[in-house]
XYZ file of C-alpha atoms in Angstrom:
353
model
C -4.276 9.911 -8.023
C -4.670 11.143 -4.658
C -6.784 14.123 -4.329
C -6.966 15.162 -0.710
C -3.391 16.130 0.402
C -4.436 17.602 3.700
C -6.089 14.468 4.738
C -3.141 12.563 4.511
C -0.230 14.326 5.193
C 2.298 11.608 5.941
C 6.068 12.330 5.575
C 8.325 9.726 6.409
C 11.203 10.907 8.914
C 14.558 10.667 7.086
C 16.553 7.669 8.742
C 20.195 6.844 8.633
C 22.102 7.217 5.338
C 22.687 3.589 5.209
C 18.790 2.767 5.046
C 18.242 4.775 2.292
C 17.517 3.647 -1.412
C 20.660 5.078 -2.835
C 22.643 2.392 -0.590
C 20.598 -0.389 -2.079
C 22.435 -3.108 -3.814
C 22.136 -2.234 -7.560
C 19.957 -4.671 -9.820
C 21.828 -7.850 -11.361
C 21.133 -8.876 -14.539
C 18.564 -11.598 -13.171
C 15.975 -9.000 -11.242
C 13.184 -8.172 -13.051
C 10.073 -6.864 -12.646
C 7.032 -8.682 -13.487
C 4.725 -5.498 -14.163
C 6.464 -3.031 -16.092
C 3.375 -0.666 -16.176
C 1.175 2.850 -16.702
C -2.130 4.062 -15.564
C -4.311 4.832 -19.000
C -6.385 7.069 -17.224
C -9.724 8.532 -18.839
C -12.519 6.155 -18.077
C -12.925 7.074 -14.185
C -13.707 10.701 -15.135
C -17.064 12.643 -15.708
C -20.474 11.876 -13.973
C -21.862 8.598 -14.290
C -24.067 9.562 -16.930
C -21.674 11.202 -18.907
C -20.998 10.651 -22.565
C -18.088 8.097 -23.891
C -15.786 10.115 -25.891
C -16.958 13.513 -24.304
C -16.947 13.220 -20.776
C -14.918 10.138 -20.408
C -12.416 8.223 -22.192
C -11.146 4.687 -22.936
C -7.567 4.248 -24.384
C -7.158 4.832 -27.898
C -5.392 2.367 -30.040
C -2.693 4.931 -30.806
C -1.985 5.250 -27.133
C -1.786 1.512 -26.740
C 0.613 1.265 -29.526
C 2.800 3.765 -27.953
C 3.104 2.577 -24.582
C 3.613 -1.183 -26.314
C 6.478 0.072 -28.233
C 8.293 1.555 -25.529
C 8.333 -1.499 -23.772
C 5.354 -1.262 -21.089
C 3.700 -4.544 -20.546
C 0.922 -3.736 -17.976
C -1.851 -1.331 -18.144
C -4.018 -0.268 -14.892
C -7.411 0.316 -16.339
C -9.539 3.223 -13.986
C -13.240 3.143 -14.719
C -16.040 4.589 -12.536
C -18.027 1.941 -10.391
C -21.413 3.927 -10.471
C -21.027 3.546 -14.701
C -20.588 0.028 -14.669
C -22.867 -0.936 -12.052
C -25.229 2.014 -11.607
C -27.604 0.407 -8.979
C -25.876 -1.214 -5.692
C -26.372 -4.967 -5.999
C -28.000 -4.660 -9.473
C -26.712 -5.871 -12.956
C -24.056 -4.477 -14.737
C -24.898 -1.965 -17.378
C -24.360 -4.113 -20.589
C -22.952 -1.393 -22.933
C -20.443 0.029 -20.306
C -19.462 -3.585 -19.613
C -18.864 -4.084 -23.410
C -16.857 -0.766 -23.715
C -14.487 -1.975 -20.716
C -14.324 -5.257 -22.432
C -13.673 -4.190 -25.718
C -10.756 -2.125 -24.291
C -9.446 -4.881 -22.076
C -9.389 -6.951 -25.343
C -7.411 -4.689 -27.348
C -4.853 -4.307 -24.896
C -4.406 -7.857 -24.417
C -4.253 -8.250 -28.101
C -0.999 -5.958 -27.837
C 0.224 -8.138 -25.306
C -0.498 -6.105 -21.961
C -1.698 -7.383 -18.622
C -4.653 -5.253 -17.546
C -5.524 -4.219 -14.073
C -9.262 -3.671 -13.488
C -9.631 -0.585 -11.124
C -12.742 0.702 -9.924
C -11.264 4.277 -9.440
C -13.470 5.398 -6.674
C -11.741 5.926 -3.197
C -14.126 3.481 -1.320
C -17.302 5.125 -2.461
C -20.097 4.376 -4.729
C -21.824 7.726 -5.435
C -22.375 9.499 -1.978
C -22.080 5.946 -0.360
C -18.937 4.729 1.667
C -17.985 1.171 1.765
C -18.783 -0.141 5.206
C -21.585 1.991 5.936
C -25.282 1.156 6.479
C -25.874 1.971 2.884
C -23.068 0.137 1.421
C -22.159 -3.030 3.244
C -19.304 -5.240 2.574
C -21.711 -7.874 0.671
C -22.404 -5.010 -1.859
C -18.862 -4.707 -2.791
C -18.348 -8.379 -2.965
C -21.541 -8.397 -5.311
C -19.979 -5.887 -7.606
C -16.611 -8.043 -7.748
C -18.630 -11.531 -8.418
C -20.379 -9.932 -11.263
C -17.332 -8.306 -12.785
C -14.805 -11.266 -12.060
C -17.197 -13.933 -14.278
C -16.413 -12.023 -17.284
C -12.444 -12.352 -16.946
C -12.016 -15.747 -15.180
C -10.627 -17.324 -18.435
C -7.755 -14.716 -18.497
C -5.365 -14.898 -16.043
C -3.401 -11.952 -17.093
C -6.248 -9.658 -16.443
C -5.734 -8.823 -12.665
C -8.346 -7.397 -10.301
C -7.526 -4.072 -8.222
C -10.143 -4.111 -5.634
C -10.209 -0.207 -5.100
C -8.410 2.879 -5.764
C -7.200 4.533 -2.622
C -9.985 3.815 -0.019
C -9.305 6.871 2.386
C -11.823 7.485 5.147
C -12.835 3.806 6.067
C -11.290 2.224 9.038
C -8.722 -0.464 8.366
C -10.814 -3.382 9.805
C -13.833 -2.237 8.145
C -11.882 -2.159 4.888
C -10.371 -5.456 5.564
C -13.807 -6.887 5.944
C -15.008 -5.581 2.803
C -11.697 -6.589 0.875
C -12.060 -10.252 2.286
C -15.584 -10.622 1.412
C -14.746 -9.501 -2.312
C -12.028 -11.759 -2.747
C -14.215 -14.555 -1.237
C -16.545 -13.748 -3.666
C -14.322 -13.773 -6.555
C -12.725 -16.742 -5.717
C -16.305 -18.565 -5.348
C -16.936 -17.850 -8.974
C -13.877 -19.762 -9.842
C -11.698 -16.737 -10.798
C -8.088 -17.437 -10.091
C -6.794 -14.150 -11.462
C -4.095 -12.097 -9.229
C -5.858 -9.717 -6.938
C -4.506 -6.439 -5.808
C -5.347 -5.669 -1.947
C -4.846 -1.780 -1.113
C -4.777 -0.490 2.182
C -7.022 2.274 3.740
C -5.817 6.230 4.001
C -4.970 6.413 0.318
C -2.888 3.383 0.403
C 0.045 5.272 0.932
C 3.510 3.583 1.575
C 4.746 6.549 4.100
C 1.493 6.071 6.099
C 1.573 2.268 6.141
C 2.304 2.201 9.706
C -0.110 5.090 11.065
C -3.198 4.394 12.569
C -6.205 6.475 11.574
C -8.603 4.278 12.903
C -9.129 0.681 13.664
C -5.491 0.074 13.219
C -2.835 0.752 11.157
C -2.681 -1.159 7.782
C 0.513 -2.625 8.620
C -1.102 -4.704 11.384
C -4.494 -5.125 9.952
C -3.945 -5.973 6.058
C -1.835 -8.897 7.673
C -5.369 -10.669 7.958
C -6.191 -10.482 4.396
C -7.672 -13.903 3.415
C -7.651 -15.344 -0.002
C -8.518 -18.914 -0.378
C -6.737 -18.949 -4.070
C -3.312 -17.496 -2.364
C -2.780 -15.273 -5.527
C -2.724 -11.710 -4.234
C -0.733 -8.852 -3.687
C -0.560 -5.690 -1.484
C -0.955 -2.426 -3.324
C 0.895 0.687 -2.350
C 0.933 4.234 -3.729
C 3.740 6.608 -3.125
C 4.213 10.406 -4.595
C 7.359 12.418 -3.817
C 5.663 15.828 -3.542
C 5.710 17.628 0.077
C 2.330 15.918 1.237
C 2.620 12.656 -0.541
C -0.465 13.694 -3.049
C 0.558 13.490 -6.362
C -0.714 16.905 -6.885
C 2.345 19.173 -7.026
C 5.221 19.270 -9.531
C 7.604 19.426 -6.832
C 9.501 16.539 -5.215
C 10.774 17.843 -1.953
C 10.064 14.733 -0.099
C 11.540 12.277 -2.168
C 14.069 11.310 0.439
C 10.941 10.537 2.735
C 9.194 8.558 -0.305
C 12.367 6.423 -1.021
C 12.625 5.579 2.611
C 8.861 4.684 2.854
C 9.511 2.060 -0.012
C 12.449 0.666 1.552
C 10.189 0.192 4.696
C 7.495 -1.271 2.620
C 9.965 -3.917 1.401
C 10.947 -5.017 4.715
C 7.395 -5.483 6.035
C 6.342 -7.465 2.731
C 9.335 -9.707 3.477
C 8.566 -10.003 7.190
C 4.937 -10.752 6.380
C 5.825 -13.048 3.286
C 3.808 -10.953 0.925
C 4.117 -9.535 -2.723
C 3.854 -5.949 -3.153
C 2.795 -3.752 -6.128
C 3.089 0.169 -6.653
C -0.262 0.943 -8.291
C 0.714 4.425 -8.466
C 3.770 6.668 -8.380
C 4.709 9.845 -10.483
C 6.881 12.656 -10.945
C 7.349 16.159 -12.836
C 10.108 16.191 -15.391
C 12.233 18.078 -13.081
C 15.802 16.083 -13.125
C 15.947 15.541 -9.312
C 12.463 14.189 -9.474
C 13.121 11.677 -12.468
C 16.628 10.703 -10.617
C 14.466 9.709 -7.353
C 12.187 8.055 -9.767
C 14.811 5.636 -11.124
C 16.356 5.239 -8.066
C 12.849 4.040 -6.521
C 12.577 1.686 -9.636
C 15.978 0.208 -9.201
C 15.315 -0.637 -5.580
C 11.906 -2.664 -6.759
C 14.110 -4.519 -9.271
C 16.661 -5.153 -6.771
C 14.087 -6.541 -4.277
C 11.854 -8.428 -6.989
C 11.579 -11.152 -4.380
C 8.932 -8.745 -2.549
C 7.819 -6.436 -5.564
C 5.814 -7.591 -8.523
C 6.408 -4.028 -10.234
C 4.843 -0.689 -10.877
C 2.064 1.155 -12.978
C 3.019 5.095 -13.221
C 0.556 7.648 -12.768
C -0.442 8.831 -15.620
C -0.950 8.822 -19.162
C -3.767 8.828 -21.202
C -5.752 10.390 -23.773
C -7.658 12.433 -21.101
C -4.748 14.371 -19.776
C -3.581 17.869 -21.323
C 0.239 18.418 -21.897
C 0.412 20.696 -18.746
C -0.273 18.169 -16.223
C 3.036 17.985 -14.520
C 3.284 14.103 -14.003
C 1.614 13.212 -17.298
C 3.779 10.724 -19.780
C 0.903 11.058 -22.525
C 2.904 11.533 -25.730
C 2.229 15.090 -27.248
C 4.129 15.123 -30.427
C 7.455 16.599 -28.737
C 9.060 13.536 -27.835
C 9.092 11.175 -24.936
C 8.455 12.867 -21.920
C 11.978 12.863 -19.377
C 9.925 10.688 -17.045
C 9.370 7.988 -19.533
C 12.921 7.567 -20.311
C 13.486 7.365 -16.596
C 11.076 4.657 -16.394
C 12.138 2.630 -19.482
C 16.002 2.915 -18.604
C 15.303 1.786 -14.859
C 12.477 -0.969 -15.121
C 14.554 -3.653 -17.143
C 13.187 -5.859 -19.725
C 9.986 -7.439 -20.171
C 9.671 -10.779 -18.069
C 6.759 -12.807 -20.003
C 5.346 -15.981 -18.203
C 7.723 -16.064 -15.375
C 7.060 -18.104 -12.047
C 5.417 -15.616 -9.589
C 4.284 -13.129 -11.892
C 0.698 -13.771 -10.941
C -0.108 -16.208 -13.592
C 1.963 -19.615 -12.417
């Protein structure tokens, strides 16, 4: 979830009505999203030495079963890098790796694809990726150590990093490319999701915050396995942060997704929405439905989405939360289920071909 709204104020200007998502061609019966997902948040929280079940949580069987029954087929599973690899360049913590592996196995047993997501915003503790204390090689080292445990399951996806935000675009690209090369060197053919810097925001994709804009720099991503997608995040509140219940920037957010679609096609890339979320207000859920329908109508460019958020950590008062609480399905979940379309198992182009 985006946590520093003032640092990334990026509201896309409203363009001509003909460019808006409302004018997109409706999804046909043939349009399907490969990934119809949700973030099951909880394992990324707490201090690195926190106690599982008290300070941080992996998804429970009840939560897994709920979202499987609702027709979701993908889980983005955030976790804390420092907890899994306490010492940069060192071994993965055996107990934490076991917890992560058990969670992945349980999700896979229920038919979910799983996106592994170090939810660290480009940091390990106080060290920033691309700095002298955390060079690209150490980021690659982490992914090499993790990837080898999941090379036999192509339905485990590697989401390189959640929302790197204060690293220059070219420094981030160097780190991402190093991690991708390391993953491929250990014979892992899994789909890799490559975010941009500056919170991965679709609305700010063309803005230069240092060393070039994502829209130009990410074109130089290198994957010897040629099995990657570009990860975008987009929220609908005024500052695109996802920290407010209002969705006053819904038109700007919709336009940002339209622009991202054009960019993906122009560069022959595939895209994935790693985070998007709204409150239960009717104008917000309607905008969410329009965005999802746009993804379906343009499924040549988009693999799908994972909604933010659910998970046993979240209280019922969290506005964007779709975790069940005994009062029935949340309106956001209803909007998602009705607009995502049916599950698409094993289709070409879904990251397992």
